Coordinates of C-alpha atoms in Angstrom, one line a residue:
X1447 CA 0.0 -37.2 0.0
X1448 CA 0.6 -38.9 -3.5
X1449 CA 1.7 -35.9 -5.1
X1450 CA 5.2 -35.6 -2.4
X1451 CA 8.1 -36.6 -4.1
X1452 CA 8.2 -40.4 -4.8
X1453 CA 11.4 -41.0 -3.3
X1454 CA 10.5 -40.3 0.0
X1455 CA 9.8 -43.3 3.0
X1456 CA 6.1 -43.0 4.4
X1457 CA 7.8 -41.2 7.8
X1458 CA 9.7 -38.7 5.5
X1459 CA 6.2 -38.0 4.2
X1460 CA 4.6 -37.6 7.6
X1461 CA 7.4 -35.2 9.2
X1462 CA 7.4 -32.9 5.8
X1463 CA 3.2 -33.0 6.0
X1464 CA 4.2 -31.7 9.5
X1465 CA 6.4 -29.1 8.8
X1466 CA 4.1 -27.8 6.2
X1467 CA 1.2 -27.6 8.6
X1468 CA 3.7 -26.3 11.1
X1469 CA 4.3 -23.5 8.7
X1470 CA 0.5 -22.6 7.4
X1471 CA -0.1 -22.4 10.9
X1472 CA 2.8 -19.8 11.8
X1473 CA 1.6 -17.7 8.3
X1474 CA -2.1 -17.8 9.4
X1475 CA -1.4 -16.4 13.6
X1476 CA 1.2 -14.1 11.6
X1477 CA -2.2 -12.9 9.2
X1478 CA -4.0 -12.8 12.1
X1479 CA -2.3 -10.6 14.5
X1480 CA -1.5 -8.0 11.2
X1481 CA -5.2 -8.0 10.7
X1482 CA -6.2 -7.6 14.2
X1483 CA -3.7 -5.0 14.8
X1484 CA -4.6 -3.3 11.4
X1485 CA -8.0 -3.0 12.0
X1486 CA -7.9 -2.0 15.9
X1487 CA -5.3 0.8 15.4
X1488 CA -8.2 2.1 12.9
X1489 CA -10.9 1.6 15.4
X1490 CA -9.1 3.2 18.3
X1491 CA -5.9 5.3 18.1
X1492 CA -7.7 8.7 16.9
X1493 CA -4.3 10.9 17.0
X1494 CA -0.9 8.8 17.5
X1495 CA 2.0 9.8 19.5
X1496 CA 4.2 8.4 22.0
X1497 CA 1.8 6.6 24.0
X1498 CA -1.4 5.4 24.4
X1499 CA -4.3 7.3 26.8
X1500 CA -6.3 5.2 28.7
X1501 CA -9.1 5.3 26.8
X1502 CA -7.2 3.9 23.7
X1503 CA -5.6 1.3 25.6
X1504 CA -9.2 0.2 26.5
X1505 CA -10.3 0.1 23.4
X1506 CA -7.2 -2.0 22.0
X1507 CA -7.6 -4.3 24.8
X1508 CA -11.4 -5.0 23.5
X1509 CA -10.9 -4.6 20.2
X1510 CA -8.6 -7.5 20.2
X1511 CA -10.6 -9.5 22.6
X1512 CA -13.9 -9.1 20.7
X1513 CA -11.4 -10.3 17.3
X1514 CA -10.1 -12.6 18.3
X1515 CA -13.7 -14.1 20.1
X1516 CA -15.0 -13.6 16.6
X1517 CA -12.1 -15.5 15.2
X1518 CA -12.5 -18.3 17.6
X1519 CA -15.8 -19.1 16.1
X1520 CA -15.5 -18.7 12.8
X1521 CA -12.6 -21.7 13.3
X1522 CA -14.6 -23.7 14.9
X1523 CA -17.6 -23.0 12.5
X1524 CA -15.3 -24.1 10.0
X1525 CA -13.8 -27.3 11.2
X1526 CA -17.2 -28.6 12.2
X1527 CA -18.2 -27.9 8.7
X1528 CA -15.7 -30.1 7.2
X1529 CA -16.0 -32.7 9.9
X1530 CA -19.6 -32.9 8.7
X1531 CA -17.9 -33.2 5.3
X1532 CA -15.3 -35.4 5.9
X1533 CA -18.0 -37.7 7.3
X1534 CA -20.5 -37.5 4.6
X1535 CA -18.3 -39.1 2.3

């Protein structure tokens, strides 16, 4: 936090640390669910139109669930990883 503007009390600090993380995490579910729905739509909608078959509306549902399973533990990979770092130090 040292390089926040100096004039600011350690609270001020704290809440604009939060609103920062606040915001990374609204860009990174934002990334996410364009990604997902990037790469699904690929995977599963042959020919679009109007709607969806039932068949494509399957593979949506999966596609998503299986992304977002794969997300899940490639998050949690991650954080582990820099809690073994964090604590190595």
């Amino acid at each position: 936090m040292d390089s926040l503007p100096a004039g600011l009390s350690n609270s001020q600090k704290d809440e604009l640390m939060d609103q920062v993380k606040q915001q990374i995490a609204v860009a990174n579910a934002q990334e996410l669910l364009t990604k997902m729905t990037e790469k699904c739509f690929k995977k599963c909608i042959n020919k679009p139109g109007t709607s969806l078959d039932s068949s494509e509306q399957k593979c949506v549902a999966m596609c998503m669930d299986r992304y977002m399973d794969s997300w899940n533990l490639i998050s949690r990979t991650y954080s582990q990883r820099i809690d073994k770092e964090r604590h190595r130090m």
